[in-house]
PDB file of C-alpha atoms in Angstrom:
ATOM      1  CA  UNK T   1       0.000   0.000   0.000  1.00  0.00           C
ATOM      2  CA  UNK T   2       1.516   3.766  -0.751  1.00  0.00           C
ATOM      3  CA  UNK T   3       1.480   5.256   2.340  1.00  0.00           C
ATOM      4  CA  UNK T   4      -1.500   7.868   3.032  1.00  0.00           C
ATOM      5  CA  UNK T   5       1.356  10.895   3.731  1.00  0.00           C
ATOM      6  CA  UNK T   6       2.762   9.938   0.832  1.00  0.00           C
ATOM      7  CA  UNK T   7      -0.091  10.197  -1.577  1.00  0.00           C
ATOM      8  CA  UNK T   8      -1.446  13.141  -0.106  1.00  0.00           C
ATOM      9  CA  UNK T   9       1.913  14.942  -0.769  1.00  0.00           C
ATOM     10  CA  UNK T  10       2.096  13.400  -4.279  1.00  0.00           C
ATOM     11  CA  UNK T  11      -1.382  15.400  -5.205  1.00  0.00           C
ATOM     12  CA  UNK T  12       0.208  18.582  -3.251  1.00  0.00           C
ATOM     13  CA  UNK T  13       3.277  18.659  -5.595  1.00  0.00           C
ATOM     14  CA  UNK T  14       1.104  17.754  -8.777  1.00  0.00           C
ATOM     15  CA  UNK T  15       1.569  13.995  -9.589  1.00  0.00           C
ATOM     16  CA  UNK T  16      -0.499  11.263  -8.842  1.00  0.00           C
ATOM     17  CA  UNK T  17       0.368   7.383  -9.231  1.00  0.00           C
ATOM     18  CA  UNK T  18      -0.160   4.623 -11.603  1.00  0.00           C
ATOM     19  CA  UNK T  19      -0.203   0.951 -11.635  1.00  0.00           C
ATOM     20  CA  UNK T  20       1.912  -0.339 -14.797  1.00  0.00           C
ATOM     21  CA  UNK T  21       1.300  -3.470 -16.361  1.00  0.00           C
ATOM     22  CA  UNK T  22       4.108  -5.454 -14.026  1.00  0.00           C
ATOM     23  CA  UNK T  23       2.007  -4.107 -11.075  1.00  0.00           C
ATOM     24  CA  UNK T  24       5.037  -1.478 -10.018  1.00  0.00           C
ATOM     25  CA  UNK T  25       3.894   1.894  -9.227  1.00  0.00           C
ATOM     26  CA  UNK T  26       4.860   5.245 -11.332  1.00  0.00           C
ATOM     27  CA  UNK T  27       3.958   8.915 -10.459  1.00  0.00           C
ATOM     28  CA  UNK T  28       2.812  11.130 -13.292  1.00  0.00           C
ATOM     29  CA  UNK T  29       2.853  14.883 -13.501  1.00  0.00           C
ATOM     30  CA  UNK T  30       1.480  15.466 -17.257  1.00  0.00           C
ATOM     31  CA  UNK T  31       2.409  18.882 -19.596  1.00  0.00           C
ATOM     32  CA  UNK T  32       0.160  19.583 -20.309  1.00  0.00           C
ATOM     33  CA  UNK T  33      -2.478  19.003 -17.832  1.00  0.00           C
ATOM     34  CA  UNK T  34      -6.060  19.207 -17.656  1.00  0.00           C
ATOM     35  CA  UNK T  35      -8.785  19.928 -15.907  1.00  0.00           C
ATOM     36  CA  UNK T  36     -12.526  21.563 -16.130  1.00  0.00           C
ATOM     37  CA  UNK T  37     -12.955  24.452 -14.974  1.00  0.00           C
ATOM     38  CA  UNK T  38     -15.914  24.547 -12.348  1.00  0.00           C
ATOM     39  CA  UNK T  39     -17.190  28.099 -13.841  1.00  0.00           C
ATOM     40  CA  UNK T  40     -16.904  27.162 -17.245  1.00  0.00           C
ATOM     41  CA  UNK T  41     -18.353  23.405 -16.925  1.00  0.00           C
ATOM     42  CA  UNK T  42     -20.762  22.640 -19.960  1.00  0.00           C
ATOM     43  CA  UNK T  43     -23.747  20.038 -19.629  1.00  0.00           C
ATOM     44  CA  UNK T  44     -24.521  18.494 -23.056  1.00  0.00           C
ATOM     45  CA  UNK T  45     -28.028  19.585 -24.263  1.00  0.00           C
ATOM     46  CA  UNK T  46     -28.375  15.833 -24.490  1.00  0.00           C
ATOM     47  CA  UNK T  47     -27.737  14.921 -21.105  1.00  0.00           C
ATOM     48  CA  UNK T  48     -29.766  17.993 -19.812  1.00  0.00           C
ATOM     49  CA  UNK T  49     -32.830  15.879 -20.410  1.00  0.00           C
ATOM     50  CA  UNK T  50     -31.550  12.697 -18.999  1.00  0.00           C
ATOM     51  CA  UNK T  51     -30.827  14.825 -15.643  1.00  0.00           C
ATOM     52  CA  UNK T  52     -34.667  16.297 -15.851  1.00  0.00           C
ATOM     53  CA  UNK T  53     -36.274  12.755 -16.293  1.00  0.00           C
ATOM     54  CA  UNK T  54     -34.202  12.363 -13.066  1.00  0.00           C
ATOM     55  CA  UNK T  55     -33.506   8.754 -14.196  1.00  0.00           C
ATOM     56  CA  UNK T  56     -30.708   8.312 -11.237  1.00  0.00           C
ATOM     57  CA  UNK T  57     -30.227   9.116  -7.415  1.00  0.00           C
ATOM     58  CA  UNK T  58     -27.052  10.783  -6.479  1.00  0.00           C
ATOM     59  CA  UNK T  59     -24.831   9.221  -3.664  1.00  0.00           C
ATOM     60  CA  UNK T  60     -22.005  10.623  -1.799  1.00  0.00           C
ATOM     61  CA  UNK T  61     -19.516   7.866  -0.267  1.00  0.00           C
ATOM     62  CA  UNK T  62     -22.385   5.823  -0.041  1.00  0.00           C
ATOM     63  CA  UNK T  63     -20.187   2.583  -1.549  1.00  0.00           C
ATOM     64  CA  UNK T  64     -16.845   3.766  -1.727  1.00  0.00           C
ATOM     65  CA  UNK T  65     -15.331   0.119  -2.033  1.00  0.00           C
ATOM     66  CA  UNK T  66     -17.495  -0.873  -5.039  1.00  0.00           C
ATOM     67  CA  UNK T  67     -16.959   2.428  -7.045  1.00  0.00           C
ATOM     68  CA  UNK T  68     -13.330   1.763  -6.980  1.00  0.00           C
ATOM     69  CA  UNK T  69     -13.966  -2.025  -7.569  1.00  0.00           C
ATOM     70  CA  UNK T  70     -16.246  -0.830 -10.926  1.00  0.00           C
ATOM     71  CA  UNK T  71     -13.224   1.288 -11.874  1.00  0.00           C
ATOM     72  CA  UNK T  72     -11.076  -1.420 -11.800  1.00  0.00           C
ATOM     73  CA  UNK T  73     -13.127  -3.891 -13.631  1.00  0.00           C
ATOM     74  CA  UNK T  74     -11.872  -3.350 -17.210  1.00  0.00           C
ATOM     75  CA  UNK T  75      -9.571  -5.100 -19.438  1.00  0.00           C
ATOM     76  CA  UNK T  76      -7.376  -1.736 -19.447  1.00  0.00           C
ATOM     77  CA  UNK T  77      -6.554  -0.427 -16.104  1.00  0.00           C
ATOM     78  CA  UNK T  78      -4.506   1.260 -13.842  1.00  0.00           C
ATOM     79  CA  UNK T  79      -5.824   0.209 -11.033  1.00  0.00           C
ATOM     80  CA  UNK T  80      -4.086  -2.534  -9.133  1.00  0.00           C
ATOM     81  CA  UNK T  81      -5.159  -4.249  -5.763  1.00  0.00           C
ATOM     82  CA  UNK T  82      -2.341  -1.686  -4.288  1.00  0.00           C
ATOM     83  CA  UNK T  83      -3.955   1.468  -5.675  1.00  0.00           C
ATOM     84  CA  UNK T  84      -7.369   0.216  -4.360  1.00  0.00           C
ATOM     85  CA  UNK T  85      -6.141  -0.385  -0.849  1.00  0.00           C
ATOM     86  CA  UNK T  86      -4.622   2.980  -1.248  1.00  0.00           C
ATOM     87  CA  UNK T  87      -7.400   4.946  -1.851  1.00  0.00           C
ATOM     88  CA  UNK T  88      -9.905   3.205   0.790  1.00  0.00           C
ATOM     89  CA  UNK T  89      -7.137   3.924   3.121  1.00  0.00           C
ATOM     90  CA  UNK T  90      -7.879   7.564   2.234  1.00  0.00           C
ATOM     91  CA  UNK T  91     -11.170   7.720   2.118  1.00  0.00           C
ATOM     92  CA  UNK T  92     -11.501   6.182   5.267  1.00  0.00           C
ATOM     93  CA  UNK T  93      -9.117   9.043   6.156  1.00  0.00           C
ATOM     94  CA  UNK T  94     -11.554  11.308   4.587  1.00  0.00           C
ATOM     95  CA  UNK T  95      -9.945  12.504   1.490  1.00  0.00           C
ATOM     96  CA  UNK T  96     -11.146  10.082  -0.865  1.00  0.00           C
ATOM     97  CA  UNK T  97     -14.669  10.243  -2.149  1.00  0.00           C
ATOM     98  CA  UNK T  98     -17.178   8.253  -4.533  1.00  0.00           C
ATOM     99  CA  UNK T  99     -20.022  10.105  -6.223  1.00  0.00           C
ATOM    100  CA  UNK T 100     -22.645   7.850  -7.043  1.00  0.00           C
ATOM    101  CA  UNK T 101     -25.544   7.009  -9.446  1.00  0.00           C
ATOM    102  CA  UNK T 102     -27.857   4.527  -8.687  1.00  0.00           C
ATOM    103  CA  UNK T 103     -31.029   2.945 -10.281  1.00  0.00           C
ATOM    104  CA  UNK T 104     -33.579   0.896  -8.868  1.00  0.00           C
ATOM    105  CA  UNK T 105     -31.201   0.629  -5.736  1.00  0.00           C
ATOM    106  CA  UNK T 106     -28.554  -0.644  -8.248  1.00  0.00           C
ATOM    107  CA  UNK T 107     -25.108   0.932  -8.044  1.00  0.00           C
ATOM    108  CA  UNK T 108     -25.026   1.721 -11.844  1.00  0.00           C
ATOM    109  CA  UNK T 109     -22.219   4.599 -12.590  1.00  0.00           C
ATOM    110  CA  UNK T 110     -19.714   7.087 -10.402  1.00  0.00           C
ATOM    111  CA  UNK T 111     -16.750   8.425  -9.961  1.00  0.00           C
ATOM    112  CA  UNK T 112     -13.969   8.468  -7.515  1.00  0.00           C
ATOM    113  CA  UNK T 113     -11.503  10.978  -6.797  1.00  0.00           C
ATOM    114  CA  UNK T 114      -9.099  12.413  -3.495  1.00  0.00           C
ATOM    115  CA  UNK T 115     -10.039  16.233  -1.968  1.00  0.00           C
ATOM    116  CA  UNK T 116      -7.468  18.237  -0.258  1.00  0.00           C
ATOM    117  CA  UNK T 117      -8.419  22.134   0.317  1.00  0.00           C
ATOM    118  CA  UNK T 118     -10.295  23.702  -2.066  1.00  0.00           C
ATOM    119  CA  UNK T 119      -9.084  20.931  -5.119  1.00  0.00           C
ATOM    120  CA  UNK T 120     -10.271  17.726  -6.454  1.00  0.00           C
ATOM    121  CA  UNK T 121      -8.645  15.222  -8.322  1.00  0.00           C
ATOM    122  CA  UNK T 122     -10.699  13.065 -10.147  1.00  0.00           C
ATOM    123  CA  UNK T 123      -9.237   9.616 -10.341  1.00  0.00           C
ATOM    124  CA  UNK T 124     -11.812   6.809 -12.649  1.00  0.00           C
ATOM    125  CA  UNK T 125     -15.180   6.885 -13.197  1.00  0.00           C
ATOM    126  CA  UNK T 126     -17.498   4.094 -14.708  1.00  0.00           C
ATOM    127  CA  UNK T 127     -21.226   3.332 -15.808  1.00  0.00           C
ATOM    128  CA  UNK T 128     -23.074   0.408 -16.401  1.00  0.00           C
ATOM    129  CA  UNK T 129     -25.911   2.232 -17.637  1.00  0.00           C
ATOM    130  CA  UNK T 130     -25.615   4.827 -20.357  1.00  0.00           C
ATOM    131  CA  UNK T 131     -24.968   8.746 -19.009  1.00  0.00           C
ATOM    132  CA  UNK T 132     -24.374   7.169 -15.488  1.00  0.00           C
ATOM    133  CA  UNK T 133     -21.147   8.230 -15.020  1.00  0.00           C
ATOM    134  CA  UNK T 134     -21.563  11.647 -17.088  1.00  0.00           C
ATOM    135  CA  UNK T 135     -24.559  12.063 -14.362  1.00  0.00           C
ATOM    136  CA  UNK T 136     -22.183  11.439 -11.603  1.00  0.00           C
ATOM    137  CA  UNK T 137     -19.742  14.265 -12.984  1.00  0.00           C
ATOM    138  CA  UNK T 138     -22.482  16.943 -13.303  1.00  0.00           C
ATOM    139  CA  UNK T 139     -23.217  16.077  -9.682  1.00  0.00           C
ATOM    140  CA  UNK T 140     -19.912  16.523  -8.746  1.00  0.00           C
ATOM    141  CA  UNK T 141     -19.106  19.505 -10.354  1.00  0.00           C
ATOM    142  CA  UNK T 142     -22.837  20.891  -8.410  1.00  0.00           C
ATOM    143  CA  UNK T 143     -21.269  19.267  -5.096  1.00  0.00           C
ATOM    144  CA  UNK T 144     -17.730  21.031  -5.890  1.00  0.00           C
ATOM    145  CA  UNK T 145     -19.366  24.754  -6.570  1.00  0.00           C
ATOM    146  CA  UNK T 146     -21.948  24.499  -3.414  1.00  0.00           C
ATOM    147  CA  UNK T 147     -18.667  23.852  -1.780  1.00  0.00           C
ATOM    148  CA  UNK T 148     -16.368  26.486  -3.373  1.00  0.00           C
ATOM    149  CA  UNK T 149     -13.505  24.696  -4.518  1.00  0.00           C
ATOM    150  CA  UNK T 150     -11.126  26.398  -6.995  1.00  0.00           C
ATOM    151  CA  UNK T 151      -9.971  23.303  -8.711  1.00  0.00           C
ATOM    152  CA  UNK T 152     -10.995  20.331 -10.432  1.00  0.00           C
ATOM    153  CA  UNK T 153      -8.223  18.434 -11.897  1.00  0.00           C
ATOM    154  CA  UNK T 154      -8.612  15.654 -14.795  1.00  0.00           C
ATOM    155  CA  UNK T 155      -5.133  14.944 -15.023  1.00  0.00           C
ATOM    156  CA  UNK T 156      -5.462  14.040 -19.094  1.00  0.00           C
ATOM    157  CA  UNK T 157      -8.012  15.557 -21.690  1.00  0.00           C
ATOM    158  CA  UNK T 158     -10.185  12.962 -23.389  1.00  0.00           C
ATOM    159  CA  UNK T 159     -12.739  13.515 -26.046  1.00  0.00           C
ATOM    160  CA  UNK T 160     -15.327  12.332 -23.338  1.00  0.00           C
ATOM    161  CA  UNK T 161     -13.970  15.091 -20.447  1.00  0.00           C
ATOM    162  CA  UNK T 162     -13.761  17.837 -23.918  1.00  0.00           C
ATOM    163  CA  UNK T 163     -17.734  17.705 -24.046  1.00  0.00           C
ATOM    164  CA  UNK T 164     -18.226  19.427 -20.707  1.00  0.00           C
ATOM    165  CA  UNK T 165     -14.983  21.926 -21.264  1.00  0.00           C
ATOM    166  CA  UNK T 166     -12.342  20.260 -20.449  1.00  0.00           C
ATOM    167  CA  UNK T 167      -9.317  22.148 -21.001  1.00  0.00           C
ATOM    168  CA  UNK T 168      -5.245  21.788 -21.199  1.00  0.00           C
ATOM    169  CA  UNK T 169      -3.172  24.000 -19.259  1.00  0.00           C
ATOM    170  CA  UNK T 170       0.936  24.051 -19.151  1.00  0.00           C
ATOM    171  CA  UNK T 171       1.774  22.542 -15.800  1.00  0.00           C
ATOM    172  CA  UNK T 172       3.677  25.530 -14.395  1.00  0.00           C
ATOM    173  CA  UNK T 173      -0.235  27.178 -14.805  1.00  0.00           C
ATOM    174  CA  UNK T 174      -1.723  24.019 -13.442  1.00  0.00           C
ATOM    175  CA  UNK T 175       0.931  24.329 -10.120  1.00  0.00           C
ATOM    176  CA  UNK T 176      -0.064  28.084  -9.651  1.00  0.00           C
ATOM    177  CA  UNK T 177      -3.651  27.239  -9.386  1.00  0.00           C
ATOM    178  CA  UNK T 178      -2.683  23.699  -6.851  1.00  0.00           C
ATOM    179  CA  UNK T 179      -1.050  25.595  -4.647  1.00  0.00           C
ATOM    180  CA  UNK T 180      -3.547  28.318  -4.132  1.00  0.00           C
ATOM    181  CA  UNK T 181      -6.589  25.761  -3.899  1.00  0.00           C
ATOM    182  CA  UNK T 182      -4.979  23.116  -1.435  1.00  0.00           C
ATOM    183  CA  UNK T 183      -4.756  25.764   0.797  1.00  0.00           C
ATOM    184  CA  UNK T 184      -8.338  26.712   1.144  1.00  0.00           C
ATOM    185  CA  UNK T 185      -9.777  25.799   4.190  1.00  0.00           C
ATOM    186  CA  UNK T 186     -12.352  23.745   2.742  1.00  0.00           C
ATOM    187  CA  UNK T 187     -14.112  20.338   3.269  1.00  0.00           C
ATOM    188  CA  UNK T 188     -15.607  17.825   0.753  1.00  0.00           C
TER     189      UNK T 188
END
């Protein structure tokens, strides 16, 4: 298991880890980086009506364990039984967090990513359902402005994160705004 300290000073200085195929552990600090900006965060006209049929009932670290499990189920991953004992190590140290869709009582979609200050780092997210996860992320992103964080950090764009502006910054911009939101005395 990397140590909680450890981790938590990882996302402080900018990197985060990474289970490679051999199962060793690498820390990544990408340039560019991204990450959606909370202000700017776009809701596809699509999805807009899938969150007004209100289809899905948000959870906050309702099932930690089996968001992170759903993460990990996937022929590609970076998510090793180390990283998973990891992060429930931190979020039963409060830092770590699941946002949660579920269906008919069914765990169906979420995310999972670590708090510290005023900045969130979103780790994985699956769906079983269609939208699930995208659901998830709007709730997030609601969760993350009620709360007044200054960052939300995606560590790489993807054509799925571009849809709700997702941006790329140079990491010496990305640093700047770290440094000024893990110091905001905030609380997830």
């Amino acid at each position: 298991m990397i140590p909680p300290e450890l981790l938590l000073q990882g996302y402080r200085l900018g990197v985060f880890p990474m289970a490679m195929d051999d199962g060793t552990i690498e820390w990544f600090s990408p340039d560019p980086r991204a990450i959606l900006p909370l202000d700017d965060f776009h809701v596809p006209h699509a999805l807009r009506r899938v969150l007004r049929k209100k289809v899905f009932e948000i959870k906050i670290d309702n099932r930690f364990s089996k968001v992170i499990e759903a993460c990990a189920a996937r022929e590609d991953t970076w998510i090793n039984r180390e990283i998973t004992e990891s992060y429930t190590r931190l979020h039963e140290l409060g830092y770590a967090h699941s946002v949660e869709a579920w269906s008919k009582n069914k765990l169906v979609g979420g995310l999972y990513g670590v708090a510290i200050g005023g900045a969130f780092f979103g780790e994985s997210m699956f769906h079983h359902i269609t939208d699930a996860s995208k659901i998830a992320l709007v709730a997030l992103v609601e969760h993350l402005r009620a709360k007044k964080f200054a960052l939300l950090d995606t560590q790489w764009l993807t054509p799925h994160l571009q849809q709700f502006g997702g941006i790329e910054i140079s990491r010496n911009h990305y640093l700047r705004l770290l440094q000024r939101a893990v110091e905001l005395p905030l609380k997830f």
